[in-house]
C-alpha angles and dihedrals in degrees: 000000000000117000138157122248093192128095118261115267120246097201134052120232091210103063109215091341111191118183119217117259090242121043124180125233114243125242121256119264125208133184130227111252090248091059096056113106125175098182118158115271115245099170145325142257125214104206115203120192121210103227100199089062094042093048100042091092098027105061091117097034108117091204090060097038097118092054102033112027095072091236092121097032139275114302132208115176114002128180116264091180153300107252130192112224134205130214088269139021095288096088121181116269142164091014095169141351111290122217115226109268118245126252088247090058090048091051093049092054107028094097089053095045107017097198120086096203093045089058090056092045094052092049093047098043102034112008095058088064091056109040145002097240131056093219091056090053094048093043089057092045092048092049093052094043093047092050096062122099106210123215123239100273093181090059092046091050091066092059106108090198097045116153136175093262092058090056092048090048090051090055090049091052092053098046134053114228094014108116119198091242089064090063125082122188118212120203137178125241091278092054096251113146111251104165145003117212124199118204119216136181125235090280091054093251115141112257139173110288114250117245093253092062104099125224146126117301113257094252095040112122113243137179133214122215113214133187095211126062 
């Protein structure tokens, strides 16, 4: 049974998120046979995307309209995905053919992951290695995502000496049982924060990230793009 060990969040990351009345169904996604991997699961990663950075160059991109146009609301951290991991870099993926998720499933999760096709992709690539049903996968992802208390990224963004460790420490301060060494910060080539990834064991408890999980070095200088002053 999947359950969250983290404390319930007190703030939404989709401020006043309102889904459109009509949402499309995504298209099916299939892997090449060579890409299928059914390696044993040794843990999980909860990948959180920082929307202000993602959207700063995509305001007029129709493919990112739900997340970036402001039509559904202004987003902070959204869920990229819940990923099963292996004991090395060859994580399980594309474990079986994935039916197209329903519009109801899309609607239940669109404020968490505001991209219809990404929801299908995450289910097909990662979720099929965890469970038989899409709703079970997304219920687990939504529970874990909703249980996180996020730090004040606007305040952190003003730190002229900000590094990856300070962000990890900020997550630790906001959440019981989430040690800083379970948090990996992902940046682009210009050191802007793109994602935060939380490493978990097979019981979905935060745990120290394995060495193969990539991220900025603790003392590496990073920057946070924000939409508010």
